[in-house]
XYZ file of C-alpha atoms in Angstrom:
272
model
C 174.169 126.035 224.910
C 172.898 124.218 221.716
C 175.917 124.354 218.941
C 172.938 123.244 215.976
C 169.811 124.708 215.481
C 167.417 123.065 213.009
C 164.481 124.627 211.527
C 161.229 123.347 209.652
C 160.130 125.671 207.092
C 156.197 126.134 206.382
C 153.868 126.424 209.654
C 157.504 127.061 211.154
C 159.767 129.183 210.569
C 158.089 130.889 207.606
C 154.740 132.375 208.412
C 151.565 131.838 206.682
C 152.046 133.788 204.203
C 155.573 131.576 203.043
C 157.567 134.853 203.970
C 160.237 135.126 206.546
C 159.826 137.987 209.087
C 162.123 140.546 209.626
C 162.719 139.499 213.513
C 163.467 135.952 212.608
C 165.361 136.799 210.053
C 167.490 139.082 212.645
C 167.394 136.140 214.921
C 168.880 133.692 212.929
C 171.780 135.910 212.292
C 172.636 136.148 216.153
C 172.479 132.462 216.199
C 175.470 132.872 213.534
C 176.934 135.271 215.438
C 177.520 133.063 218.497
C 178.521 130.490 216.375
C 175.256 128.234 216.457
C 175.227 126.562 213.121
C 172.258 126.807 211.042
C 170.221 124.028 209.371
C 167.281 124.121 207.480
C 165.227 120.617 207.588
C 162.196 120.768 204.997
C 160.264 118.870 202.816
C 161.303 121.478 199.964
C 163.416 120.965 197.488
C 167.185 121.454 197.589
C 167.229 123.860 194.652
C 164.631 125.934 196.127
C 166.553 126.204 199.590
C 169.571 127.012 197.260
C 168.018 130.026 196.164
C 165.947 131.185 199.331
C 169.312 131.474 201.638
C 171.078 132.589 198.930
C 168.334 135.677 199.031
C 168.900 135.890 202.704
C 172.617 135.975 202.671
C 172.698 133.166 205.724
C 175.069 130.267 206.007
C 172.873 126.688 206.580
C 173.274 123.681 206.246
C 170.325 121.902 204.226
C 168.018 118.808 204.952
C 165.786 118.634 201.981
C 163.354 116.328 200.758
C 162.227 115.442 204.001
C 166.087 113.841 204.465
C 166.968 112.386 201.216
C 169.136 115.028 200.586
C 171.807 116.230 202.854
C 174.274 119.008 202.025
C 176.510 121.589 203.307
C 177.315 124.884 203.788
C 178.886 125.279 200.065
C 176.204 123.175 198.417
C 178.249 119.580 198.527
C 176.100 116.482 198.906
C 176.614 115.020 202.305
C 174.225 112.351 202.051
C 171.775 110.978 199.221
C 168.646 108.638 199.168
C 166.230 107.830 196.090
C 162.823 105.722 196.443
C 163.336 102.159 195.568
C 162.673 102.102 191.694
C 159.946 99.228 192.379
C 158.005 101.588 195.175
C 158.316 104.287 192.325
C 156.876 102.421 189.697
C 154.493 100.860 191.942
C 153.544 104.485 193.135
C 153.185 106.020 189.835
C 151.960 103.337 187.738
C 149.112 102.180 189.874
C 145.482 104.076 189.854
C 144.876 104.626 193.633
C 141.138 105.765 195.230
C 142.210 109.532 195.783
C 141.579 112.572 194.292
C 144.280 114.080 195.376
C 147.369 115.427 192.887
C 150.637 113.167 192.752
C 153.767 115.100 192.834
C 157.181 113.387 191.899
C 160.920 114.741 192.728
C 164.396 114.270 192.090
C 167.551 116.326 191.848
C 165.816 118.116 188.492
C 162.922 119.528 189.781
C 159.072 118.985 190.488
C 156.949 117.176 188.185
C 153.133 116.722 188.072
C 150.774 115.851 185.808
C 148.542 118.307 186.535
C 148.657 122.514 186.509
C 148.208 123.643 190.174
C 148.641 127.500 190.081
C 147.550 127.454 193.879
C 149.997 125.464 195.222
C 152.457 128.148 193.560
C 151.916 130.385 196.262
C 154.212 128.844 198.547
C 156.788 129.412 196.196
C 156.525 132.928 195.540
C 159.604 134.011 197.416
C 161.846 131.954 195.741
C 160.365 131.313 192.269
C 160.158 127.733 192.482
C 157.595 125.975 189.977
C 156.704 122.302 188.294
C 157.341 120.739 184.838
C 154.141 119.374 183.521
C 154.576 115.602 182.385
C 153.203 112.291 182.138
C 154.573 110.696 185.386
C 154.342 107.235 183.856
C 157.196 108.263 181.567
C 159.202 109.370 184.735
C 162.402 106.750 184.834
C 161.451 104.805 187.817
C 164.943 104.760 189.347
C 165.338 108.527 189.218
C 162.455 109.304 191.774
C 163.468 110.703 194.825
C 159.781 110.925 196.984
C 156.214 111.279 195.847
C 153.770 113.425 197.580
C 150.257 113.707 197.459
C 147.958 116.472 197.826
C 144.288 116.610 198.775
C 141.799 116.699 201.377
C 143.177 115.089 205.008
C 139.989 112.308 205.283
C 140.905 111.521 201.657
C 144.541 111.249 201.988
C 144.016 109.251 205.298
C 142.119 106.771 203.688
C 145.232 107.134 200.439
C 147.747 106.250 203.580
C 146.236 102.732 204.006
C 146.525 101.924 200.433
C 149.507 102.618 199.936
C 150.771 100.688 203.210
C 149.017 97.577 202.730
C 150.449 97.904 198.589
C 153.975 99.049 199.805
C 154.423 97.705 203.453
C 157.848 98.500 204.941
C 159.285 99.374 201.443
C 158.663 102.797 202.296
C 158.513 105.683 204.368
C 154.877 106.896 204.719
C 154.337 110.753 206.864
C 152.276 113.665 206.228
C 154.486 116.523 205.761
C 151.257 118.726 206.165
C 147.624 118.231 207.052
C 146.457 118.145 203.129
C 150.286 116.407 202.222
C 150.923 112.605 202.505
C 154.742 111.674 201.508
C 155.860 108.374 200.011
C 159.752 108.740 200.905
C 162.768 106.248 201.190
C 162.860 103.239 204.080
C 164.898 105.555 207.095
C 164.352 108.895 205.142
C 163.430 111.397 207.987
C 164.508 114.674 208.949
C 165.782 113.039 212.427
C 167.776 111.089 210.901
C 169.315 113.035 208.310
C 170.410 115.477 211.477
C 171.581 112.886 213.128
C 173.969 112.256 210.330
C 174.635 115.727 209.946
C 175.907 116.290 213.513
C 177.954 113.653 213.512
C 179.839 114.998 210.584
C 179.770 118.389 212.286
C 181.640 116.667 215.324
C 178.246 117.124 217.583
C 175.503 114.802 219.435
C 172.059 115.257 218.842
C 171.993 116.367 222.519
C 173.782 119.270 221.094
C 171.156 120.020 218.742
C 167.749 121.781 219.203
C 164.653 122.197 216.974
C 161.469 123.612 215.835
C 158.690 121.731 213.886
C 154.954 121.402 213.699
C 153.825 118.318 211.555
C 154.772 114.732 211.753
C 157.527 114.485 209.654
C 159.288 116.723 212.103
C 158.425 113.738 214.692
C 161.821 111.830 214.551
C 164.075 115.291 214.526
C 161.666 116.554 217.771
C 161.788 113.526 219.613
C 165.391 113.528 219.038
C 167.358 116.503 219.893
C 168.146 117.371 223.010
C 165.751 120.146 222.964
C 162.504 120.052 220.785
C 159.800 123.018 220.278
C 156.469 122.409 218.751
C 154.826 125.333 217.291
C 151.380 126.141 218.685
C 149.966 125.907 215.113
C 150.827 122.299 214.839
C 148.860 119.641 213.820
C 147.383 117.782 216.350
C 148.684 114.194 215.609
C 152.460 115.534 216.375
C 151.350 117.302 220.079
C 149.291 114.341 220.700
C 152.444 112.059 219.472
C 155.053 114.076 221.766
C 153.119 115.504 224.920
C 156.374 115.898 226.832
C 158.371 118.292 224.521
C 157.439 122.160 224.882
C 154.747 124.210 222.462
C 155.823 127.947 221.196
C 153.452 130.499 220.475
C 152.530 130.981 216.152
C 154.018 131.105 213.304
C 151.839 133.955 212.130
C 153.870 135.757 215.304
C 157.138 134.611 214.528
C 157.300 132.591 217.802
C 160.397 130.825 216.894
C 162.098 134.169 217.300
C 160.406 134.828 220.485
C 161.704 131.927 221.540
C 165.301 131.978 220.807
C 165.159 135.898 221.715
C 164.378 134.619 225.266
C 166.994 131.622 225.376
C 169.653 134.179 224.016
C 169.145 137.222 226.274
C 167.773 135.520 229.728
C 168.430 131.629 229.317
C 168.189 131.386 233.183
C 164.173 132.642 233.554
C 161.412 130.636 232.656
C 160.112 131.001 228.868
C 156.210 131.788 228.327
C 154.566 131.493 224.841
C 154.132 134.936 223.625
């Protein structure tokens, strides 16, 4: 019996629609109620996650940021990482073949120098938005990941730009198909879980987890029992053909799941 359950957010646990369904919701809370600790691991940002199980009345533990920020159950800060200020600068200073939208974080907020009422809609539950600013003018040592936004091809070719400028002073994944993330050397949601279980008194054996992109890769490959979602992107099924694929997101699989490893752990599970 896993003691930790982890959870991605978008293409995960959420459906497409950013919501939470009612069954998963209802699932979750039987995890709680045989003591299975709860944490969320997401690429969102720790204030948002505040809020969201705040809404949902649930007790988790948070990985946010994509691991840079660890904290627990009453909202202390377990563990902390920032981009080094000269891959910030670097990042934001520098004019880079893209056309994709640059996105910079820290513990304030979201900034971006460009309005993006789309990319609101993922927010709509909880309310969380960005401050329009001149990202040049961000303090370079108060940058805590970058993300960019755009078209895959275009953010592909972005990715080899930024390695062969940046090299192994940073963490390059894509958090999403049209997301590319410039995080922290070591920043990853495995990890950050790691860490987090070993605080909690637990093994990562102890631990299972549900992702569907690659910067779930490290916390997948790492538990001692990892669930892709059948809406994942390729690259991650591809990357780990040996772990298990759930049904959809759109169907709430992840509560299908656990339904099944809850009420008949001893029969063989089938996607829904």
């Amino acid at each position: 019996m896993a003691r930790l359950a982890a959870f991605d957010m978008d293409g995960t646990l959420l459906m497409p629609d950013h919501n939470l369904g009612e069954q998963t919701l209802a699932t979750l809370r039987r995890l709680r109620e045989r003591d299975i600790s709860l944490a969320f691991a997401t690429g969102r940002h720790a204030l948002e996650m505040r809020s969201i199980v705040n809404k949902l009345a649930l007790d988790a533990f948070l990985i946010t940021g994509n691991g840079t920020r660890v904290h627990s159950l009453e909202g202390e800060v377990l563990y902390q990482q920032d981009l080094d200020p000269e891959v910030a600068e670097c990042v934001l200073h520098s004019k880079w073949e893209t056309n994709a939208t640059i996105h910079a974080f820290n513990d304030s907020g979201w900034m971006t120098d460009k309005a993006l009422p789309e990319t609101l809609a993922a927010h709509q539950y909880s309310g969380f938005t960005y401050t329009l600013m001149d990202l040049k003018r961000l303090p370079a040592h108060d940058v805590t990941k970058i993300c960019f936004v755009g078209d895959h091809e275009d953010l592909s070719r972005l990715r080899i730009q930024l390695n062969d400028a940046l090299g192994s002073r940073a963490h390059l994944c894509f958090s999403a198909s049209y997301c590319l993330e410039v995080l922290p050397v070591g920043c990853n949601k495995g990890a950050a879980l790691a860490m987090l279980s070993q605080s909690l008194g637990l093994t990562l054996q102890d631990c299972m987890a549900f992702g569907d992109a690659m910067n779930d890769r490290e916390m997948l490959e790492s538990v001692g029992r990892g669930m892709i979602m059948g809406n994942a992107m390729p690259q991650l099924r591809a990357a780990l053909p040996h772990l298990p694929v759930i049904g959809h997101c759109q169907n709430q699989a992840v509560s299908h799941f656990l339904t099944h490893w809850l009420d008949t752990p001893n029969l063989p599970y089938s996607p829904e």
